[in-house]
Coordinates of C-alpha atoms in Angstrom, one line a residue:
M9 CA 45.3 41.8 56.8
I10 CA 46.6 38.8 54.8
A11 CA 49.7 40.2 52.9
T12 CA 49.8 41.0 48.9
T13 CA 52.3 37.9 48.6
E14 CA 49.2 35.7 49.0
F15 CA 48.4 36.3 45.5
S16 CA 51.0 35.3 42.7
K17 CA 51.5 37.3 39.5
R18 CA 49.0 35.1 38.2
D19 CA 46.5 35.6 40.3
L20 CA 47.0 39.4 40.2
E21 CA 46.6 39.2 36.2
Q22 CA 43.4 36.8 37.0
L23 CA 41.9 39.4 39.3
E24 CA 42.3 42.6 37.5
A25 CA 41.6 41.1 33.8
A26 CA 39.0 43.0 31.8
G27 CA 35.6 41.7 32.8
I28 CA 36.5 40.7 36.1
G29 CA 38.2 44.0 37.7
I30 CA 38.7 42.9 41.2
S31 CA 41.5 45.0 43.2
V32 CA 44.4 43.4 45.3
Q33 CA 42.9 45.4 48.0
E34 CA 39.2 44.2 47.5
A35 CA 40.7 40.6 47.1
E36 CA 42.7 41.0 50.5
Q37 CA 39.5 42.4 52.4
Q38 CA 37.7 39.3 51.1
L39 CA 40.2 36.9 52.5
E40 CA 40.2 38.7 56.0
L41 CA 36.4 38.8 56.0
L42 CA 36.6 34.9 55.0
S43 CA 38.7 34.3 58.2
Q44 CA 36.6 36.2 60.6
P45 CA 32.9 35.3 61.0
P46 CA 30.6 38.7 61.2
D47 CA 29.1 39.6 64.4
F48 CA 25.3 38.7 64.9
L49 CA 22.9 41.8 64.8
E50 CA 21.2 42.4 68.1
L51 CA 17.4 42.4 67.7
A52 CA 15.6 44.5 70.2
K53 CA 12.2 43.1 69.3
P54 CA 10.3 42.0 66.3
C55 CA 8.5 44.8 64.3
T56 CA 4.6 44.4 64.9
T57 CA 1.5 46.3 63.4
R58 CA 1.7 48.2 66.9
D59 CA 5.4 48.9 66.4
G60 CA 6.9 49.1 63.3
I61 CA 4.7 48.0 60.7
V62 CA 2.3 50.6 59.3
Q63 CA -1.2 49.6 58.6
L64 CA -3.3 51.5 56.1
N65 CA -6.9 51.9 55.7
D66 CA -9.2 52.3 52.9
E67 CA -9.1 55.9 52.7
A68 CA -5.5 56.2 53.0
L69 CA -5.1 53.3 50.5
Q70 CA -6.8 55.3 47.9
T71 CA -4.9 58.6 48.5
L72 CA -1.8 56.9 48.3
I73 CA -2.8 55.5 44.8
Q74 CA -3.6 58.6 43.5
K75 CA -0.3 60.0 44.7
H76 CA 1.5 57.1 42.7
R77 CA -0.7 58.0 39.7
E78 CA 0.5 61.5 39.5
S79 CA 4.2 60.6 39.9
V80 CA 4.1 57.8 37.4
V81 CA 2.9 60.0 34.4
E82 CA 5.8 62.1 35.2
G83 CA 8.0 59.1 34.2
R84 CA 9.6 58.9 37.7
W85 CA 9.3 55.0 38.0
T86 CA 11.2 52.0 36.8
K87 CA 10.3 48.4 38.0
F88 CA 13.2 46.5 38.9
V89 CA 13.2 42.3 38.6
P90 CA 16.0 40.3 39.8
A91 CA 15.5 37.3 37.0
S92 CA 18.9 35.5 36.7
G93 CA 17.8 32.7 38.9
A94 CA 18.2 29.1 37.3
A95 CA 14.7 26.8 37.6
S96 CA 16.8 23.6 38.6
R97 CA 15.7 23.4 42.0
M98 CA 12.0 24.3 40.6
F99 CA 11.5 20.8 39.6
V100 CA 13.1 18.6 42.7
V101 CA 9.7 17.3 44.2
K102 CA 10.5 15.2 47.4
K103 CA 7.3 14.7 49.2
E104 CA 5.1 12.0 48.4
E105 CA 2.0 14.0 48.8
D106 CA 3.3 16.6 46.1
K107 CA 4.1 13.8 43.9
R108 CA 0.5 12.2 43.9
K109 CA -0.7 15.7 43.4
L110 CA 1.2 16.7 40.4
C111 CA 0.3 13.3 39.2
Q112 CA -3.4 14.1 39.0
R113 CA -3.1 17.6 38.2
W114 CA -0.2 17.8 35.4
Q115 CA -3.0 18.7 33.0
D116 CA -3.5 21.9 35.0
L117 CA 0.0 23.1 34.1
A118 CA 0.6 26.1 31.6
F119 CA 3.0 23.5 29.8
A120 CA 1.0 20.6 30.0
D121 CA 0.3 20.6 26.0
A122 CA 4.1 20.0 25.7
L123 CA 4.1 17.2 28.5
A124 CA 1.4 15.5 26.6
D125 CA 3.8 15.0 23.5
F126 CA 5.8 12.9 26.1
L127 CA 3.1 11.4 27.9
G128 CA 0.1 11.2 25.7
Q129 CA -3.4 12.4 26.4
T130 CA -4.0 10.1 29.8
N131 CA -4.2 11.3 33.6
D132 CA -2.9 7.8 34.7
V133 CA 0.9 8.7 34.8
D134 CA 3.4 8.2 37.4
Y135 CA 5.8 10.6 38.7
E136 CA 8.8 9.0 37.4
G137 CA 7.3 9.3 33.8
L138 CA 6.4 12.7 34.7
E139 CA 9.8 13.9 36.0
A140 CA 11.3 12.6 32.7
A141 CA 9.3 14.5 30.7
M142 CA 9.8 17.7 32.2
L143 CA 13.4 17.4 32.6
G144 CA 14.8 15.0 30.2
G145 CA 11.9 15.7 27.6
L146 CA 11.5 19.5 28.0
G147 CA 14.7 20.5 29.5
L148 CA 12.7 22.9 32.2
D149 CA 15.4 22.5 34.9
K150 CA 18.1 24.1 32.3
V151 CA 15.7 27.2 31.4
P152 CA 15.6 30.4 33.5
K153 CA 12.8 30.5 35.6
G154 CA 11.5 33.6 34.0
L155 CA 11.1 32.0 30.8
I156 CA 9.0 28.8 32.4
P157 CA 5.6 28.9 31.6
F158 CA 3.7 29.6 34.5
H159 CA -0.1 30.3 33.5
R160 CA -2.6 29.1 31.1
Y161 CA -4.8 31.6 29.0
D162 CA -7.6 30.6 26.6
D163 CA -5.1 30.2 23.8
S164 CA -1.8 30.8 25.0
S165 CA 0.4 30.9 28.3
R166 CA 2.4 33.2 29.8
V167 CA 6.1 33.0 31.4
P168 CA 7.0 35.5 34.4
F169 CA 8.7 37.8 32.2
E170 CA 5.8 38.7 30.1
E171 CA 3.8 38.9 33.3
H172 CA 5.7 41.5 34.6
L173 CA 5.9 43.5 31.8
L174 CA 2.1 43.2 31.5
E175 CA 2.0 44.3 35.4
A176 CA 4.4 47.1 34.3
S177 CA 2.1 48.4 31.7
T178 CA -0.9 48.5 34.3
S179 CA 1.2 50.3 37.1
F180 CA 4.1 52.2 35.7
C181 CA 3.3 53.7 32.6
D182 CA 4.1 57.2 31.8
R183 CA 1.9 59.8 30.0
D184 CA 3.4 58.8 26.8
K185 CA 2.0 54.9 27.8
K186 CA 6.1 54.0 28.2
C187 CA 6.8 51.9 31.0
S188 CA 10.3 51.3 32.2
V189 CA 11.6 48.0 33.4
H190 CA 14.6 46.5 34.3
F191 CA 15.7 42.7 34.6
T192 CA 18.9 41.3 35.8
V193 CA 19.3 38.0 34.0
S194 CA 22.3 35.6 33.4
E195 CA 24.4 36.4 30.4
E196 CA 24.0 33.2 28.4
H197 CA 20.2 33.6 28.4
Q198 CA 19.8 37.4 27.8
G199 CA 19.1 36.8 23.9
R200 CA 16.4 34.6 24.8
F201 CA 14.8 37.4 27.1
E202 CA 15.3 39.9 24.2
E203 CA 13.7 37.7 21.5
L204 CA 10.6 37.4 23.9
L205 CA 10.4 41.1 24.3
K206 CA 10.0 41.7 20.9
E207 CA 7.3 39.2 20.6
V208 CA 5.4 40.7 23.8
Q209 CA 5.8 44.0 22.1
D210 CA 4.3 43.0 18.9
R211 CA 1.2 41.7 20.8
H212 CA 0.6 45.0 22.8
P213 CA 1.4 47.6 20.5
D214 CA -0.5 50.1 22.5
V215 CA 2.5 50.3 25.3
T216 CA 6.0 50.9 24.8
F217 CA 8.1 48.6 26.9
D218 CA 11.5 50.5 27.5
V219 CA 13.3 47.5 28.9
T220 CA 16.9 47.3 30.0
F221 CA 19.1 44.2 30.9
S222 CA 21.9 44.0 33.2
I223 CA 24.1 40.7 34.4
Q224 CA 25.2 40.6 38.1
K225 CA 29.0 42.1 37.7
P226 CA 32.1 39.9 37.7
S227 CA 33.7 42.5 39.7
T228 CA 31.3 41.4 43.0
N229 CA 32.5 38.1 42.3
T230 CA 34.1 36.6 46.1
L231 CA 36.8 34.3 46.8
A232 CA 36.4 30.9 48.8
L233 CA 38.7 30.2 51.7
S234 CA 40.1 26.8 52.7
E235 CA 42.6 25.3 55.4
S236 CA 45.2 25.7 52.8
G237 CA 44.3 29.2 51.5
P238 CA 42.0 30.6 48.5
V239 CA 40.6 27.8 46.8
R240 CA 41.6 27.4 43.4
K241 CA 40.8 25.1 40.2
N242 CA 42.8 22.2 39.0
N243 CA 44.5 24.4 36.5
G244 CA 45.8 26.5 39.6
S245 CA 43.6 29.8 38.7
L246 CA 41.4 31.2 41.9
V247 CA 37.8 30.3 42.4
L248 CA 35.4 33.3 42.2
R249 CA 31.9 32.9 43.0
P250 CA 29.1 35.1 42.5
G251 CA 28.6 37.3 45.4
G252 CA 25.0 36.7 46.2
H253 CA 22.1 38.9 45.4
G254 CA 23.6 41.8 47.3
A255 CA 25.9 42.4 44.6
L256 CA 23.0 43.7 42.7
I257 CA 22.9 46.9 44.6
E258 CA 25.1 47.9 41.9
N259 CA 22.8 47.2 39.1
V260 CA 20.1 49.1 41.2
E261 CA 22.3 52.1 40.8
D262 CA 23.5 51.9 37.3
V263 CA 19.5 51.9 36.3
N264 CA 19.7 55.7 37.3
A265 CA 16.1 56.0 38.0
D266 CA 14.4 58.6 40.4
C267 CA 12.2 55.5 41.9
V268 CA 12.3 52.3 41.7
F269 CA 9.9 49.1 42.5
I270 CA 11.5 45.6 43.3
K271 CA 9.7 42.3 42.9
N272 CA 11.1 38.9 42.3
I273 CA 10.9 37.1 39.0
D274 CA 8.9 34.4 40.4
N275 CA 6.3 36.7 42.4
V276 CA 3.8 37.1 39.6
T277 CA -0.2 36.1 39.5
H278 CA -2.3 34.9 36.6
E279 CA -4.2 38.3 35.3
S280 CA -7.5 36.9 36.5
Q281 CA -6.1 37.7 39.9
A282 CA -3.7 40.7 39.7
A283 CA -5.7 43.8 40.5
E284 CA -5.2 43.2 44.3
N285 CA -1.6 42.8 43.4
G286 CA -1.5 46.0 41.4
K287 CA -3.6 48.0 44.0
W288 CA -0.8 47.5 46.6
I289 CA 2.0 48.2 44.2
E290 CA 0.6 51.6 43.6
A291 CA -0.5 52.3 47.5
L292 CA 3.5 51.7 48.3
C293 CA 4.9 53.8 45.5
G294 CA 2.6 56.4 46.6
Y295 CA 3.6 56.2 50.0
L296 CA 7.4 56.5 48.7
V297 CA 6.5 59.8 47.2
S298 CA 4.3 61.2 49.5
F299 CA 6.9 60.5 52.5
Q300 CA 10.1 61.4 50.3
A301 CA 8.5 64.8 49.5
Q302 CA 8.1 65.2 53.4
I303 CA 11.8 64.3 53.7
H304 CA 12.6 66.8 51.0
E305 CA 10.8 69.8 52.2
H306 CA 12.6 69.4 55.5
L307 CA 16.0 69.5 53.8
Q308 CA 15.3 72.0 51.5
R309 CA 14.4 74.5 54.6
L310 CA 17.6 73.3 56.3
D311 CA 19.5 74.3 53.2
S312 CA 18.2 78.0 53.4
D313 CA 17.3 78.2 57.0
R314 CA 19.7 76.7 59.9
S315 CA 17.3 78.4 62.6
E316 CA 16.6 76.5 65.8
S317 CA 12.8 76.5 64.8
S318 CA 13.9 74.6 61.1
I319 CA 16.2 72.4 63.2
A320 CA 13.4 71.4 65.5
A321 CA 10.6 70.9 63.1
A322 CA 13.1 68.3 61.5
E323 CA 14.1 66.6 64.7
Q324 CA 10.3 66.5 65.4
F325 CA 9.7 64.9 61.9
V326 CA 12.5 62.2 62.4
S327 CA 11.1 61.4 66.1
D328 CA 7.7 60.8 64.7
A329 CA 8.7 58.9 61.3
F330 CA 12.1 57.1 62.8
P331 CA 11.0 56.6 66.7
G332 CA 14.5 54.3 67.2
Q333 CA 16.7 57.7 66.5
S334 CA 17.9 59.5 69.1
I335 CA 18.1 63.2 69.2
Q336 CA 20.8 65.0 71.4
I337 CA 18.8 67.5 73.1
D338 CA 22.2 69.0 74.8
A339 CA 24.1 69.5 71.8
T340 CA 24.8 72.8 70.0
D341 CA 22.2 74.1 67.1
A342 CA 25.5 73.2 64.8
E343 CA 25.7 69.8 66.1
R344 CA 21.9 69.3 66.0
Y345 CA 21.8 70.2 62.5
K346 CA 24.5 67.8 61.3
R347 CA 22.9 65.0 62.8
V348 CA 19.1 65.6 61.7
Y349 CA 20.6 66.4 58.2
G350 CA 22.6 63.5 58.2
I351 CA 19.5 60.8 59.3
L352 CA 17.2 62.7 56.6
N353 CA 19.5 62.8 54.0
R354 CA 19.7 59.1 52.7
P355 CA 17.8 56.7 50.1
V356 CA 14.4 55.6 51.4
R357 CA 12.6 52.6 51.0
I358 CA 8.8 51.5 51.6
C359 CA 8.7 47.7 52.3
G360 CA 5.7 45.6 52.2
M361 CA 5.2 43.1 55.1
V362 CA 3.0 40.0 55.0
Q363 CA 1.7 38.5 57.9
N364 CA 3.6 34.9 58.9
E365 CA 1.9 31.7 57.3
G366 CA 4.8 29.8 57.3
E367 CA 6.6 31.2 54.4
P368 CA 10.1 31.6 53.7
G369 CA 11.7 35.0 53.9
G370 CA 13.5 37.4 56.2
G371 CA 11.8 39.1 58.8
P372 CA 11.4 42.7 60.2
F373 CA 12.7 43.6 63.4
W374 CA 14.0 46.6 65.4
Q375 CA 17.8 46.3 65.2
R376 CA 19.7 48.0 68.4
H377 CA 22.9 49.9 67.2
E378 CA 26.4 50.3 69.2
D379 CA 25.2 53.9 69.9
G380 CA 21.8 52.5 71.2
S381 CA 19.6 54.0 68.7
L382 CA 17.0 51.5 67.1
S383 CA 16.4 50.8 63.4
V384 CA 14.1 48.9 61.3
Q385 CA 15.5 46.4 59.6
I386 CA 14.7 43.2 57.3
V387 CA 16.9 40.4 58.9
E388 CA 17.7 36.9 57.7
S389 CA 17.6 33.9 60.1
V390 CA 21.5 33.7 59.4
E391 CA 22.1 37.0 61.2
V392 CA 20.8 35.9 64.1
N393 CA 22.6 34.2 67.2
D394 CA 20.1 31.1 67.8
E395 CA 22.2 30.0 70.6
D396 CA 21.3 33.4 72.6
K397 CA 17.8 32.3 74.1
Q398 CA 16.9 35.9 74.0
Q399 CA 17.5 36.6 70.8
A400 CA 16.4 33.4 69.6
A401 CA 12.9 34.3 71.3
I402 CA 12.7 37.6 69.6
A403 CA 13.5 35.9 66.2
S404 CA 10.5 33.5 66.9
D405 CA 7.8 36.0 67.9
A406 CA 8.2 37.5 64.3
T407 CA 4.8 38.3 63.2
H408 CA 5.6 39.2 59.6
F409 CA 8.0 38.4 56.8
N410 CA 9.5 40.2 54.1
P411 CA 7.8 39.3 50.6
V412 CA 10.6 41.5 48.4
F413 CA 7.7 43.9 47.6
M414 CA 9.2 47.3 48.0
A415 CA 9.5 50.9 46.5
L416 CA 12.9 52.7 46.7
G417 CA 13.5 56.3 46.3
L418 CA 17.1 57.2 44.8
R419 CA 17.5 60.7 44.7
D420 CA 17.8 63.5 47.0
H421 CA 16.1 66.7 47.4
R422 CA 18.2 68.1 45.0
G423 CA 17.5 65.7 42.2
D424 CA 20.8 64.1 42.7
A425 CA 21.4 60.3 42.6
F426 CA 22.7 58.9 46.1
S427 CA 25.9 56.8 45.8
L428 CA 24.3 53.5 47.2
A429 CA 27.5 52.2 48.5
D430 CA 27.7 54.6 51.0
Y431 CA 24.5 53.3 52.7
I432 CA 25.5 49.8 53.0
D433 CA 25.9 48.2 56.1
T434 CA 29.5 46.3 55.2
D435 CA 29.5 44.6 58.6
R436 CA 26.4 42.3 57.5
Y437 CA 28.2 40.0 55.1
I438 CA 27.4 36.4 55.3
L439 CA 29.9 33.2 55.5
N440 CA 28.6 29.8 54.5
Q441 CA 30.2 26.6 54.5
K442 CA 30.4 24.4 51.1
V443 CA 32.2 22.0 49.0
V444 CA 34.0 23.9 46.5
E445 CA 36.3 22.1 44.0
D446 CA 36.1 18.9 46.4
V447 CA 37.5 20.9 49.3
D448 CA 35.7 22.0 52.3
A449 CA 35.5 25.8 51.9
T450 CA 34.1 28.9 53.6
I451 CA 32.1 31.1 51.1
L452 CA 31.5 34.7 50.9
E453 CA 28.3 36.5 50.3
R454 CA 28.1 40.3 50.3
P455 CA 25.3 42.1 52.4
G456 CA 21.8 40.9 51.3
L457 CA 20.3 43.4 48.7
W458 CA 17.2 44.1 50.9
N459 CA 19.4 43.3 54.2
G460 CA 22.7 44.8 54.8
S461 CA 22.9 46.4 51.3
M462 CA 20.1 48.8 52.2
G463 CA 20.8 48.6 56.1
K464 CA 21.6 52.5 56.3
W465 CA 18.8 53.6 54.4
N466 CA 15.5 55.2 55.6
S467 CA 13.1 52.7 55.7
V468 CA 9.3 52.0 56.5
F469 CA 7.6 49.0 56.6
V470 CA 4.0 48.7 55.6
E471 CA 1.5 45.7 55.9
V472 CA 0.3 44.1 52.8
P473 CA -1.9 41.1 52.1
I474 CA -0.6 37.5 51.5
A475 CA -2.3 38.0 48.2
V476 CA 1.0 39.9 46.9
F477 CA 3.0 37.1 47.6
N478 CA 3.0 34.3 45.4
P479 CA 6.3 33.0 44.8
V480 CA 7.0 29.7 42.7
K481 CA 9.8 27.9 44.7
S482 CA 8.3 24.5 43.4
V483 CA 6.3 23.2 40.2
I484 CA 3.8 22.1 42.8
D485 CA 3.2 26.0 43.7
L486 CA 2.0 26.4 39.8
L487 CA -1.1 24.5 41.0
R488 CA -2.2 27.3 43.8
P489 CA -5.0 29.3 43.2
A490 CA -2.9 32.5 42.4
H491 CA -1.5 30.6 39.3
Q492 CA -4.9 29.3 38.0
P493 CA -7.3 30.9 35.8
T494 CA -10.5 31.7 37.8

């Protein structure tokens, strides 16, 4: 480990300052990780609908939707939306074909009226003029993605923030017509979200939007490392960078919810096409509460009855629900009890998986662990050794990808909240190379939120239709049917 003397007194004051709160031990560990690339994961095989991904028929779908509706009236659910992303890259259009398309259809954009103030009422525009209007005129690249107008309606437009609230009002209202939604935002823009919340609430007085906000904690920031040591600014202070979306696992825990549903801020649809999306949200949530209830039943039985029959019943459930887990047949009852209890007593997540259609996103795979057991994991390409032909072949055989469409169960069978830090696979940190403060540096990202940060959760993957995945990575995506009125 790098010695404490690596840091000066001024460094320690900076790290431990109010509002940052990074301990010396944490900083030392970061430097150690920065100097040691993580091991690649060992993929056993891709998850498929025959092996690792559940398919739901219409009857099961309706049953699960009903399960969700029974749970949601009890106020068990919070929707969690990572929304701190800026829209800067959204307005970078490189392909000539896309530029032409944008020039032809700019009037279909939700902010077309504002653009017209700069362009005039004409279809005859060139891309340079359109880009100047979007960036220099409207300054859209400086607006949080959650506040960019995405969808046109008869007499208004809506931004993703409002669409998420209205989606929550459909799928997550309790018996008092209150829906709980949490957004992670950047500190500088939180006030704008709060102002819009008041406007949306005024427009929908029949629903109470119980909305909370948080920022990515400065204590989760990470150091960068160059050949000469920790990267510093011109004034000599340490460079501290956001630690990636994996840092948000602390925000998820701080919501203190029973159950949480996660979607990204840019994955919304026009209201005219939202029904299919809502159906699958409720199905996955129903799957979560139903599956979690079965786990809790076994744990409650084991709490009061450690007989061989109770242990065997729990082991059978584990074998059926998590077929990659090995059960020690020759172990003592005490050893079997400890193992099966440890497997079951974890946070639970039900993750939607979409068939591959060339969209970006991590994939579902069976990971082989050192003890020989297998577990289903969401794996990013950077975690796979693409120079190993066998591993590269497994990765290329993926049939599905992760749309970030997942239901989480955050409490145990006694109703106590799990300490989510205990279920992070800390070996799944990510290193990247980047120019920082004009020097070549290695940067550190914490294990991804739905990757290593949930690596030790009990996970089930469920196939969902492509209709639930409508992200807006580029302004061109706003011209897709899912973002246009029908």
